[in-house]
Coordinates of C-alpha atoms and ligand atoms in Angstrom, one line a residue:
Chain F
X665 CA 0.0 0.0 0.0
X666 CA 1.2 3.3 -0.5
X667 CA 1.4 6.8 1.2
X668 CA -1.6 7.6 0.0
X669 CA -3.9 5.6 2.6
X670 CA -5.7 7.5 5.1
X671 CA -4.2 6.6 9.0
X672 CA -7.8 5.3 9.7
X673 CA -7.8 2.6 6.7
X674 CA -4.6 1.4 8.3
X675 CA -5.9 0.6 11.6
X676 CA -9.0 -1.5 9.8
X677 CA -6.3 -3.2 7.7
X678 CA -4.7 -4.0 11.2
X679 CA -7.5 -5.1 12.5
X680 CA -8.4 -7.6 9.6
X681 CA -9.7 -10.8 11.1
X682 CA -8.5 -12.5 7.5
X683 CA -4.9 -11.2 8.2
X684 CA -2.3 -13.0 9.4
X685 CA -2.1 -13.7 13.1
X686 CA 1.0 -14.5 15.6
X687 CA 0.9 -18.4 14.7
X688 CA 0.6 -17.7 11.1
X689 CA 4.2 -16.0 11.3
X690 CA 5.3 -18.6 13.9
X691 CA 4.9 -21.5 11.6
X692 CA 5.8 -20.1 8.8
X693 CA 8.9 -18.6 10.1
X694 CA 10.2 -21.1 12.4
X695 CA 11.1 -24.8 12.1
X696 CA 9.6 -27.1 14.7
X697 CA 7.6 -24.8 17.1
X698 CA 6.9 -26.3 20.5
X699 CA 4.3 -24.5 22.3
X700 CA 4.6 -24.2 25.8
X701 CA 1.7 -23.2 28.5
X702 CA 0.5 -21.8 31.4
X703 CA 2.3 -19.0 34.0
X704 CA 2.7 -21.9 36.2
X705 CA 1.0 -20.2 39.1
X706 CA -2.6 -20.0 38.1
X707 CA -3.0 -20.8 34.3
X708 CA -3.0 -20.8 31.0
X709 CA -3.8 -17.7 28.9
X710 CA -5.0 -18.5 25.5
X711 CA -4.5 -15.2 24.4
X712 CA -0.7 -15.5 24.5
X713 CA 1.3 -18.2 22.9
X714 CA 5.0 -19.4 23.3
X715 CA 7.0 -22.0 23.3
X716 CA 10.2 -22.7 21.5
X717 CA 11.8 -23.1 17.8
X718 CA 14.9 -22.8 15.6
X719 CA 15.4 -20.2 12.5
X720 CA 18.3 -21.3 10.3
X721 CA 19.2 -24.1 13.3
X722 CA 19.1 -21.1 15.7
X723 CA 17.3 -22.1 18.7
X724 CA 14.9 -18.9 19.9
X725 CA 11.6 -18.6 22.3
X726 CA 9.0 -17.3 20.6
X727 CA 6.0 -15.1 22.2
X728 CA 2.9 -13.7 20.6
X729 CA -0.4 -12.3 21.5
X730 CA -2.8 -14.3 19.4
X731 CA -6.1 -13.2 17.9
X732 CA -8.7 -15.4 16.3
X733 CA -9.8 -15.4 12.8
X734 CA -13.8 -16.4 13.5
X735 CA -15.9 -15.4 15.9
X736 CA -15.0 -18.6 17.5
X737 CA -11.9 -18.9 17.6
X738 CA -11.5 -15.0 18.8
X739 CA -13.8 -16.5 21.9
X740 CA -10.8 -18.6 22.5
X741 CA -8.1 -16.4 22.3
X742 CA -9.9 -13.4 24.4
X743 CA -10.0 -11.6 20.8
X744 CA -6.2 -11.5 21.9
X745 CA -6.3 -9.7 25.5
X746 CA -3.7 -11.0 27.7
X747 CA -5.0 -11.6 31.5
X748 CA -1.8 -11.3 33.9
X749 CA -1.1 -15.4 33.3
X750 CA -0.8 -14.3 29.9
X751 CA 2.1 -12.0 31.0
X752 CA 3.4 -13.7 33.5
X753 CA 3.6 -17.2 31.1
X754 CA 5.5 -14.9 28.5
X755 CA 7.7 -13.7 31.4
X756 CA 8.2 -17.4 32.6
X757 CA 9.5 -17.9 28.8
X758 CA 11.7 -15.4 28.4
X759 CA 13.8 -15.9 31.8
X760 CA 14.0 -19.5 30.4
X761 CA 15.6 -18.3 27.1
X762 CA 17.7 -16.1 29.2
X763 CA 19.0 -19.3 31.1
X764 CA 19.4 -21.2 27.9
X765 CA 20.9 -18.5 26.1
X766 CA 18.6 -18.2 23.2
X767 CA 17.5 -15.4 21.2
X768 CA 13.4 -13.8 21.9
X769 CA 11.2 -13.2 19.4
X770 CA 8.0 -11.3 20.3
X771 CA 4.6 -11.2 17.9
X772 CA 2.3 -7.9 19.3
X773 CA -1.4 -7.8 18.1
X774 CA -3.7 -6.9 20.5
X775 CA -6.7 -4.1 21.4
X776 CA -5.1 -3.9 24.8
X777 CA -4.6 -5.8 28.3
X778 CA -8.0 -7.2 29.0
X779 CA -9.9 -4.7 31.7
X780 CA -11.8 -7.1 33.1
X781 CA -12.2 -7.9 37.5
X782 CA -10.2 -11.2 37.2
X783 CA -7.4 -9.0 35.8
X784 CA -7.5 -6.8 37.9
X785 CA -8.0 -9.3 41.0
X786 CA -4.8 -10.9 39.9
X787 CA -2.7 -7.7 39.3
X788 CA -2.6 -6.7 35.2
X789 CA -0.6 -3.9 36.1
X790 CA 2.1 -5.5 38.0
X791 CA 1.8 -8.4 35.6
X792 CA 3.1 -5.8 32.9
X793 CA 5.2 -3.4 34.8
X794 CA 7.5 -6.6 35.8
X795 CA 8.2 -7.9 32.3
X796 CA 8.5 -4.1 31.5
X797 CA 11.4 -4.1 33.7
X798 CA 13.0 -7.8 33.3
X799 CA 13.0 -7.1 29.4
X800 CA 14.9 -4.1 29.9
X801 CA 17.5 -6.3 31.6
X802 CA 17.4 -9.9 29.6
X803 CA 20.9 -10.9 28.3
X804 CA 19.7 -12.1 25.3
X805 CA 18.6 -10.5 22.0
X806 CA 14.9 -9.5 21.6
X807 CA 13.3 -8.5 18.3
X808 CA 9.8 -7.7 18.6
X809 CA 7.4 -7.6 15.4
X810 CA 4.1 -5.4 15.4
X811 CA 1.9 -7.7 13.0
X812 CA -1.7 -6.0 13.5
X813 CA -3.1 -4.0 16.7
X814 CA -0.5 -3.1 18.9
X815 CA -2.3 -1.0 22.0
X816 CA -1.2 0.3 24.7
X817 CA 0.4 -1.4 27.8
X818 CA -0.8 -4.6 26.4
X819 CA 1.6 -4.3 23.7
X820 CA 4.3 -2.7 25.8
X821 CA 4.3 -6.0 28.1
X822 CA 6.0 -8.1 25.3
X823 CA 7.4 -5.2 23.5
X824 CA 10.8 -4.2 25.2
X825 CA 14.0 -5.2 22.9
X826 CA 16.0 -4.3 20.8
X827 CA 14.8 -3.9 17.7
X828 CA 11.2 -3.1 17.4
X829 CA 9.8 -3.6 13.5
X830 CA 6.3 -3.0 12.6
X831 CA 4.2 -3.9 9.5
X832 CA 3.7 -1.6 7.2
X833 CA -0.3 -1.6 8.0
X834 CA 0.2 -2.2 11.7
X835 CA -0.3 0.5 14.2
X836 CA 1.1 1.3 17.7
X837 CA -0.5 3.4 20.1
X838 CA -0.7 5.0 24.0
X839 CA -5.0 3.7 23.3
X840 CA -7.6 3.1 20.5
X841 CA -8.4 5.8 18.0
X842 CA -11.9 5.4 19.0
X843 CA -11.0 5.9 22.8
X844 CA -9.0 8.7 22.1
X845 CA -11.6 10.7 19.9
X846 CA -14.3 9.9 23.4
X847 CA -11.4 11.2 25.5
X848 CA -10.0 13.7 24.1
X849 CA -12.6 15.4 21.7
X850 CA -15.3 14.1 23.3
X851 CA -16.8 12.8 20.3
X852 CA -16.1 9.3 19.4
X853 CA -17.3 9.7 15.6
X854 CA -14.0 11.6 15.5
X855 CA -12.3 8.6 15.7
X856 CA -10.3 9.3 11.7
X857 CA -9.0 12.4 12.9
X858 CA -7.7 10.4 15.9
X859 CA -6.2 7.7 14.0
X860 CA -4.1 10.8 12.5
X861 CA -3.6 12.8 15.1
X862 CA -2.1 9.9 17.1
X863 CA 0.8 9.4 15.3
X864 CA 0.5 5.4 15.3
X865 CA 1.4 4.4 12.0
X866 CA 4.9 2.5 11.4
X867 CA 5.9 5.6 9.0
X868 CA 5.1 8.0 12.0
X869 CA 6.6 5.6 14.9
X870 CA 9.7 5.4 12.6
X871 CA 9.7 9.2 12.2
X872 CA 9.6 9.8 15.9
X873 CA 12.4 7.2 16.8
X874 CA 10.3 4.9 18.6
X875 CA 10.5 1.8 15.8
X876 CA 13.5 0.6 14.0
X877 CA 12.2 -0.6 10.6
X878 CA 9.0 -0.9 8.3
X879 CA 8.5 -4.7 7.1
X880 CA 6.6 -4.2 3.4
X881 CA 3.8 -6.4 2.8
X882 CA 4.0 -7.5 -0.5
X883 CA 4.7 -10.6 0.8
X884 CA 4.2 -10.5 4.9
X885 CA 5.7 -13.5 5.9
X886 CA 8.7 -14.1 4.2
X887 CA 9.5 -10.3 4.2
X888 CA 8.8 -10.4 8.4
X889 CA 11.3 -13.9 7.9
X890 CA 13.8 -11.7 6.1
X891 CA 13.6 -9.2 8.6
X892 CA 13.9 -11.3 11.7
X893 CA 16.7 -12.9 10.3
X894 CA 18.7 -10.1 9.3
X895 CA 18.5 -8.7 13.1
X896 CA 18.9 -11.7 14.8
X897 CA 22.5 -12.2 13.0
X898 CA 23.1 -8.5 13.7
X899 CA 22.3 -8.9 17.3
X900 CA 24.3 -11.8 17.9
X901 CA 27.4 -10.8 17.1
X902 CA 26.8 -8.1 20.1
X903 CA 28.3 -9.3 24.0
X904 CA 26.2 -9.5 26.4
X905 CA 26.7 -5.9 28.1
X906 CA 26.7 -4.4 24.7
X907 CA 23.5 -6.1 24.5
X908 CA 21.7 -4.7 27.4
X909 CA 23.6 -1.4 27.1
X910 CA 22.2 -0.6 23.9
X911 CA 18.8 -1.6 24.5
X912 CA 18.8 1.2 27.8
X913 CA 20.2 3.5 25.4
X914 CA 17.7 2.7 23.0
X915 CA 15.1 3.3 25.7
X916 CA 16.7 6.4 27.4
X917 CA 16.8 8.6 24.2
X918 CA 12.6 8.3 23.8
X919 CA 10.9 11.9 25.1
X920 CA 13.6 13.5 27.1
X921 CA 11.4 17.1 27.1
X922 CA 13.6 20.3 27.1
X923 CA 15.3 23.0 29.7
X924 CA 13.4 26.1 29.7
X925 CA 15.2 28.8 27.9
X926 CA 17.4 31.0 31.1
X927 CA 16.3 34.6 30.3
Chain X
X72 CA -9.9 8.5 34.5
X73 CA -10.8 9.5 38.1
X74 CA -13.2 12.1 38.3
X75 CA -14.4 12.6 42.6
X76 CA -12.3 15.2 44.2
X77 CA -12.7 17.5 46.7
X78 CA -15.7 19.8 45.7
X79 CA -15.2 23.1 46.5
X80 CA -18.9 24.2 48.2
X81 CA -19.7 28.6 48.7
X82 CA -21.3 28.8 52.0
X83 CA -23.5 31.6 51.6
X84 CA -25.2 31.1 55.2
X85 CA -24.4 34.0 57.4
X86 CA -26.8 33.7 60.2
X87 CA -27.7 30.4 61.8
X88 CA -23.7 29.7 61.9
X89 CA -22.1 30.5 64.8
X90 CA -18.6 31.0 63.3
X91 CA -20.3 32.6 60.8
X92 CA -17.5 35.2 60.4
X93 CA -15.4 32.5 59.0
X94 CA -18.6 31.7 56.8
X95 CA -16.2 32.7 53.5
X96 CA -15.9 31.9 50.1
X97 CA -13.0 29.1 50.2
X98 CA -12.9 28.7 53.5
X99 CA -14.7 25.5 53.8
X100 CA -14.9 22.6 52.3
X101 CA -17.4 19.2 51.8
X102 CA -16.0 15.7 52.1
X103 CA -16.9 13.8 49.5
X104 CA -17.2 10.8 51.5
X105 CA -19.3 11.5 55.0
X106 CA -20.7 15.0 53.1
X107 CA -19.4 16.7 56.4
X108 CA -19.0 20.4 56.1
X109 CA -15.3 21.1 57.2
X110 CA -13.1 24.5 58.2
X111 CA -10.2 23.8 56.0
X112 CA -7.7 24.8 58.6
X113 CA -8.9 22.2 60.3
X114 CA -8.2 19.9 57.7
X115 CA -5.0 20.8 56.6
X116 CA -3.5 20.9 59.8
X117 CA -4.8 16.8 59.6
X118 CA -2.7 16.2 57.1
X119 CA -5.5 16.6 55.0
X120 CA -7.5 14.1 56.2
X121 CA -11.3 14.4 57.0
X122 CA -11.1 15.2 60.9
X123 CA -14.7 13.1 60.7
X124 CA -14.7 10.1 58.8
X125 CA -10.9 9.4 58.1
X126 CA -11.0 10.4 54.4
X127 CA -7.5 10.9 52.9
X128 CA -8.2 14.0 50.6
X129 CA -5.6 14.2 47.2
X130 CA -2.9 16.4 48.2
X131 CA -0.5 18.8 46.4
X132 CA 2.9 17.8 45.6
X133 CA 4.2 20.6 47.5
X134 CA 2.4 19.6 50.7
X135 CA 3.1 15.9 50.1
X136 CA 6.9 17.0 50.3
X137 CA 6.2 19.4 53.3
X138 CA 4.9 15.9 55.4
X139 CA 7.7 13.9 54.4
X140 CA 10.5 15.4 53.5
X141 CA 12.8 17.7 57.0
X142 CA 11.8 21.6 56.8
X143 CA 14.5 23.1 54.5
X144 CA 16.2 20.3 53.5
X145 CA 14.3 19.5 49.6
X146 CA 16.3 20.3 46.7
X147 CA 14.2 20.2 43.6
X148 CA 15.6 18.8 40.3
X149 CA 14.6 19.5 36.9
X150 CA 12.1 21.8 38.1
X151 CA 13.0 23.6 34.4
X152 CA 12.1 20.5 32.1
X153 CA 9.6 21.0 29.9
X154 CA 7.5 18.7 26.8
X155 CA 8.4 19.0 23.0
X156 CA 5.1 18.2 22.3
X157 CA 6.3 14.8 21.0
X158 CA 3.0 14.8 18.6
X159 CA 2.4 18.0 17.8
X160 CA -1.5 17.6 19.2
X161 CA -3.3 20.5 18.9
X162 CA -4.1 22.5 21.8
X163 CA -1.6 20.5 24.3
X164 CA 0.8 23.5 24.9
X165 CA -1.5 26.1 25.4
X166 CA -3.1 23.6 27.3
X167 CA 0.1 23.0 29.6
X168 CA 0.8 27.0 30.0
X169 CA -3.1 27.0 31.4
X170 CA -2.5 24.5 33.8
X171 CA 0.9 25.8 35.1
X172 CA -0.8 29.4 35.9
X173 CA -3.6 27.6 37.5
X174 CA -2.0 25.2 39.8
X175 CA 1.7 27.1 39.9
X176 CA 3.4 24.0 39.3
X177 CA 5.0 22.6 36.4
X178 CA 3.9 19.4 34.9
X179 CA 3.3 16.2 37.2
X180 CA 5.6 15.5 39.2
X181 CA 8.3 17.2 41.5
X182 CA 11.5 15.3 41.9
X183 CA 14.4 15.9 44.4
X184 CA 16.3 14.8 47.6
X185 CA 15.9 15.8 50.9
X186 CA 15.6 14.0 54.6
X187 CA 13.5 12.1 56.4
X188 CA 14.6 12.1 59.9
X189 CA 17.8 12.8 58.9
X190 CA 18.2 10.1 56.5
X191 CA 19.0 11.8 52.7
X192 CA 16.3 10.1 50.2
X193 CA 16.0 10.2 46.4
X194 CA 11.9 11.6 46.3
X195 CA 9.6 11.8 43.3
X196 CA 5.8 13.4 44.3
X197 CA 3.0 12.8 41.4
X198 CA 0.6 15.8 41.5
X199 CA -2.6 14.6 40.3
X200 CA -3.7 18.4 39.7
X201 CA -2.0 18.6 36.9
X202 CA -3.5 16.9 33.6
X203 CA -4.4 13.8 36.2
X204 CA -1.4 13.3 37.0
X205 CA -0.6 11.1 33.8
X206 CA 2.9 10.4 32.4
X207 CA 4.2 12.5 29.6
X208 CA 7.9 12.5 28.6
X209 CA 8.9 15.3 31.4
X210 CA 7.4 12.5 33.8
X211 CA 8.9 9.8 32.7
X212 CA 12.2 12.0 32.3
X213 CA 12.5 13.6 35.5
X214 CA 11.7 10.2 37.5
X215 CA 14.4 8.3 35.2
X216 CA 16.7 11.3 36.1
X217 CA 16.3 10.9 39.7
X218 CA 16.8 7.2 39.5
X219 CA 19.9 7.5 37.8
X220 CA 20.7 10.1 40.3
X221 CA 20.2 7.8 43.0
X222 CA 22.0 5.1 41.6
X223 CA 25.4 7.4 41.5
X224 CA 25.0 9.3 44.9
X225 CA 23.7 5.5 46.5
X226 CA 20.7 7.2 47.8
X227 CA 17.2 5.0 48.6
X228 CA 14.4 6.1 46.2
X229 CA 10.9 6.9 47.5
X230 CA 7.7 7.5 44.8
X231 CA 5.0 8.5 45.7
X232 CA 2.4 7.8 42.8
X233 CA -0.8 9.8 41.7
X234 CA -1.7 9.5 38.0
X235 CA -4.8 8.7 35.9
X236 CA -1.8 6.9 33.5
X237 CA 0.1 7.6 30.1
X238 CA -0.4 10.8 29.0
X239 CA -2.7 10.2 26.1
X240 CA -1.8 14.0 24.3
X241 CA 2.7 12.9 23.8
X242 CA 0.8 10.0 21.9
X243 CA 3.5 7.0 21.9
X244 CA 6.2 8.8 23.4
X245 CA 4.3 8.5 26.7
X246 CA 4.0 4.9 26.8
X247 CA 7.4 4.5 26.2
X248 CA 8.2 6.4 29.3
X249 CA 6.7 3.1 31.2
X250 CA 9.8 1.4 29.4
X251 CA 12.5 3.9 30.0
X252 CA 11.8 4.2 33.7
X253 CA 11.2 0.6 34.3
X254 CA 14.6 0.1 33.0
X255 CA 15.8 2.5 35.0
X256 CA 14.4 0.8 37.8
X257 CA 16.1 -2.5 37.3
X258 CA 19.3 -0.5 37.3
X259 CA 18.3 0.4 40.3
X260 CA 18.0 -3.2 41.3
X261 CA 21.1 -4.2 40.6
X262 CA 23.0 -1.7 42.2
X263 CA 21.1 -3.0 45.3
X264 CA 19.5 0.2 46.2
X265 CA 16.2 0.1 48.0
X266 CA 12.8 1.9 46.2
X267 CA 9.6 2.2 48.2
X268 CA 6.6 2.8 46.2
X269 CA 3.8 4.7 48.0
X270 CA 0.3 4.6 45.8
X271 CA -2.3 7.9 46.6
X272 CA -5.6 8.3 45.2
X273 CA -5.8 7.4 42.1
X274 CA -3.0 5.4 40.4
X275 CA -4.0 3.8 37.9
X276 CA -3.1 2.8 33.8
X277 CA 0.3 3.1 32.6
X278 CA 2.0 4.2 36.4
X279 CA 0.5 1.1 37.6
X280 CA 1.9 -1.1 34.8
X281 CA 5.5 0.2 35.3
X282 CA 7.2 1.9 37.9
X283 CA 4.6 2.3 41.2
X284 CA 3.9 -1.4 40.7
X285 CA 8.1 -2.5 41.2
X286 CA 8.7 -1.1 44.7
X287 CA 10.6 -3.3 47.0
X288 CA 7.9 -2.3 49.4
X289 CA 4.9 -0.9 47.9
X290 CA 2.8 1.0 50.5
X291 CA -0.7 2.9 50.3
X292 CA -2.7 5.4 51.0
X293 CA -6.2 4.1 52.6
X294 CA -9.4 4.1 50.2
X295 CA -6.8 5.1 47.4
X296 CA -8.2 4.0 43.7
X297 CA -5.3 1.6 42.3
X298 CA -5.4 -0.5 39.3
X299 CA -4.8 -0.7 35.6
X300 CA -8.1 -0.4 34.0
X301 CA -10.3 2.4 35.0
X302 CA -13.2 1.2 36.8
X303 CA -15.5 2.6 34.3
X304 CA -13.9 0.8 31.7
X305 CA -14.3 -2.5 33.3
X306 CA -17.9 -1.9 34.4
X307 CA -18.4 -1.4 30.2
X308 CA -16.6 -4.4 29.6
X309 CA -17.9 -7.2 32.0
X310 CA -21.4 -5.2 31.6
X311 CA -21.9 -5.2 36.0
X312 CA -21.4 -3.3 38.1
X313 CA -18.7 -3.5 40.1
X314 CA -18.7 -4.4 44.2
X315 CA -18.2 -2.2 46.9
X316 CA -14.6 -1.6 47.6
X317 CA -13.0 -2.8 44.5
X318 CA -9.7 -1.7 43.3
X319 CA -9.3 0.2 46.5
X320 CA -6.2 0.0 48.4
X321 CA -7.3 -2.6 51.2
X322 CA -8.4 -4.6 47.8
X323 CA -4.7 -4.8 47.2
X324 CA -3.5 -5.6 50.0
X325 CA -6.2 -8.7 50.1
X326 CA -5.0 -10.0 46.9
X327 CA -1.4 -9.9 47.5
X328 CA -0.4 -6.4 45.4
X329 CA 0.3 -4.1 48.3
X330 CA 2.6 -4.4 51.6
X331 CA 1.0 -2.3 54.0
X332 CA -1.2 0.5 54.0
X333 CA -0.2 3.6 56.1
X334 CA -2.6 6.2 57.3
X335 CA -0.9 9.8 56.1
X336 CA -0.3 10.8 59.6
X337 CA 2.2 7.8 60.3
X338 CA 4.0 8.2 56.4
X339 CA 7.1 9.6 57.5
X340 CA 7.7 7.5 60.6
X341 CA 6.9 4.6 58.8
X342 CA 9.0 6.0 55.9
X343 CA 11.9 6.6 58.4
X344 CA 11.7 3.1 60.2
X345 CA 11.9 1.1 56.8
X346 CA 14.8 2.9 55.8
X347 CA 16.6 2.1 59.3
X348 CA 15.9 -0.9 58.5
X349 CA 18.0 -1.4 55.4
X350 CA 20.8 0.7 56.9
X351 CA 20.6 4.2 55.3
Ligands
LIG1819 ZN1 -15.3 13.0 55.8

């Protein structure tokens, strides 16, 4: 797609039940996939998958919020909002790959962390906050791909590393267009001019320094294989410390506001 | 978002009163909670706290750090930082210049050291009066600042939390300040330093899911709001509503997310005896 396409046709593009989802990349990318489950503490969140695989004989974890493609299936999957086992299972995961020294790859596609008592009950906000702060710290690489809806915290949970690419018709954002046009303009039927406004596009995101690269979608999954690839060897050849170094760097520069002029 | 706050009432009844000389615009206030009509000298030399039904009432930065921190002894940092506007949104500056005549404070959070009984502390105060509290990049800068700050001069870190979450108006640039200061925080970590988390009414949204949720001891406020969803939100989602009590403080501390809560009068000693504790 080109330039040309208005910010809100992206995000129903992103949204497309008929567009590839986190296990479509998975098993196309990756040889031998074995999923893994449950937080080990209370259970098994359908809405996050993971387990482990090899690329080019690379062993790698692999994490990815999951959205259905029927009504049914998106029953399953919590239409692809994590509950804090879902956080906490990816966490689980990724300290595993830290122990066994192999490379994390996170899928993000979600409409957020899922608001609901249960959630809350069982802490979403420390659920995220803590793999907010272990990712910052892994000593292993992370790539993270933005395939579809990637919303706020519920993104951010499995979306610290060290390179962050996004599809070209994915978005990123702090919350929904729609949520933002009720917020903010108080009128939700402003949600296009939200979608804009935002800044949530992977052309915008790259602009303000908060993505690394734009996957085309001509053809999504070998192009996302490409990319994947191409960073992984990249990261590898980094030392640990460099690793970790970089990534609080990477983290550090993003919205450092400005002295006041001294009249 | 968090809309109850302390609701300014005009007494206009000059006779039946007998300190009806007082009986002046601002001079009183309601509580929200028991509806008690309250001199507000009264309350703010309670820490403000409802002299009648216990209600902790959302207090200033400025007097948060006046409880906590030894008289003369707070040094502000960064009090000069400022937002780029990260998304250009319209209306957000202005917006911002409003809100710093109105409150006289700039943006949400003050950070600094000072003492506590002595002991010299690496502080962060949320202010919810400004723009909710929420996290913006001067937020999420200043507190990373401090942290690093900390880290170098060995100082413990206390935050105290108040924010309706990310600051929807920097767009992504505000979520991302959940990532740079959780970072920051494992830093923090490592170097072995301790970092009390105190959550006030309301924390909630993107403070939650970072850095008031990684305390080595998180304390709170009683009756404060805390969670990640707004309640509203889940209310629309699970279509009920929802029972008494939820997502209040003593919630927390039932379901495991929350060490201790500490009435505002006993902050500071409580502060000061944790901090002994771990030898600063
Ligand atoms: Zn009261």
């Amino acid at each position: 797609m080109s330039d040309k396409i208005e910010e809100w046709d992206r995000v129903i593009e992103a949204r497309k039940p008929e567009r590839p989802k986190a296990l479509d990349y998975i098993n196309y990318i990756f040889e031998d996939f074995i999923e893994m489950h449950g937080d080990r503490y209370f259970g098994d969140d359908k809405a996050v998958i993971g387990g482990i695989a090899s690329i080019e004989n690379i062993p790698v974890t692999v994490i990815g919020e999951q959205k259905g493609k029927t009504t049914k299936e998106n029953m399953e999957r919590n239409f692809g909002m994590p509950n804090p086992e879902g956080y906490r299972k990816a966490l689980r995961l990724m300290k595993q790959a830290e122990k066994f020294n192999r490379p994390i790859i996170t899928f993000i596609d979600t409409p957020g962390a899922y608001p609901g008592l249960g959630a809350e009950e069982r802490g979403q906000g420390e659920a995220i906050a803590k793999n907010l702060l272990e990712m910052s710290s892994l000593e292993v690489p992370i790539i993270c791909v933005v395939i579809g809806e990637g919303s706020s915290g519920g993104a951010l949970a499995i979306g610290v590393g060290d390179k962050i690419l996004m599809l070209e018709n994915s978005i990123y954002s702090v919350l929904s267009p729609e949520g933002f046009a009720s917020i903010l303009y108080k009128d939700s039927s402003l949600y296009k001019k939200a979608a804009k406004e935002m800044k949530i596009t992977a052309k915008d995101l790259k602009k303000l320094g908060i993505i690394d690269e734009i996957i085309k979608e001509d053809n999504i999954l070998e192009n996302t294989k490409k990319a994947i690839l191409k960073d992984l060897k990249e990261l590898l050849k980094l030392n640990k410390n460099e690793l970790v170094e970089n990534r609080y760097n990477k983290y550090r520069r993003i919205g450092k506001g400005e002295e006041d002029d001294i009249k | 978002m968090v809309i109850d706050k302390i609701k300014k009432v005009t007494v206009i009844d000059t006779k039946a009163n007998t300190k009806a000389s007082d009986m002046m615009v601002g001079k009183w206030i309601k509580c929200d909670n028991c509806k008690e009509i309250l001199y507000k000298e009264d309350v703010r030399n309670n820490y403000s706290v409802c002299p009648n039904c216990g209600k902790h009432f959302r207090l200033s930065s400025r007097r948060r750090i006046a409880q906590i921190i030894d008289d003369g002894t707070f040094e502000e940092t960064d009090s000069n930082l400022h937002t780029t506007d990260p998304i250009k949104f319209e209306g957000y500056t202005q917006k911002i210049k409003l809100l710093e005549e109105k409150t006289k404070i700039k943006e949400a959070v003050k950070t600094g050291f000072g003492k506590i009984n002595g002991i010299n502390v690496a502080i962060a105060v949320m202010d919810a009066n400004f723009l909710m509290g929420s996290m913006g990049e001067v937020v999420g800068e200043k507190i990373t600042r401090l942290i690093e700050r900390a880290i170098e001069k060995h100082l413990p870190l206390i935050i105290f939390c108040a924010s309706g979450g990310a600051r929807m108006q920097e767009g992504m640039v505000s979520l991302m300040q959940m990532a740079k200061t959780s970072a920051a925080l494992s830093k923090l970590n490592k170097a072995g330093l301790l970092y009390i988390s105190v959550l006030t009414d309301p924390t909630t949204g993107g403070v939650t899911a970072s850095f008031a949720s990684l305390g080595d001891i998180i304390l709170a406020e009683p009756k404060a709001l805390i969670g990640f969803a707004g309640p509203r939100v889940i209310e629309q989602t699970i279509n009920q509503k929802l029972p008494e009590g939820f997502q209040r403080a003593e919630f927390l501390l039932e379901h495991g997310f929350v060490d201790r809560i500490v009435e505002r009068k006993d902050m500071k000693e409580e502060l000061y005896r944790i901090l002994k504790l771990h030898n600063y």
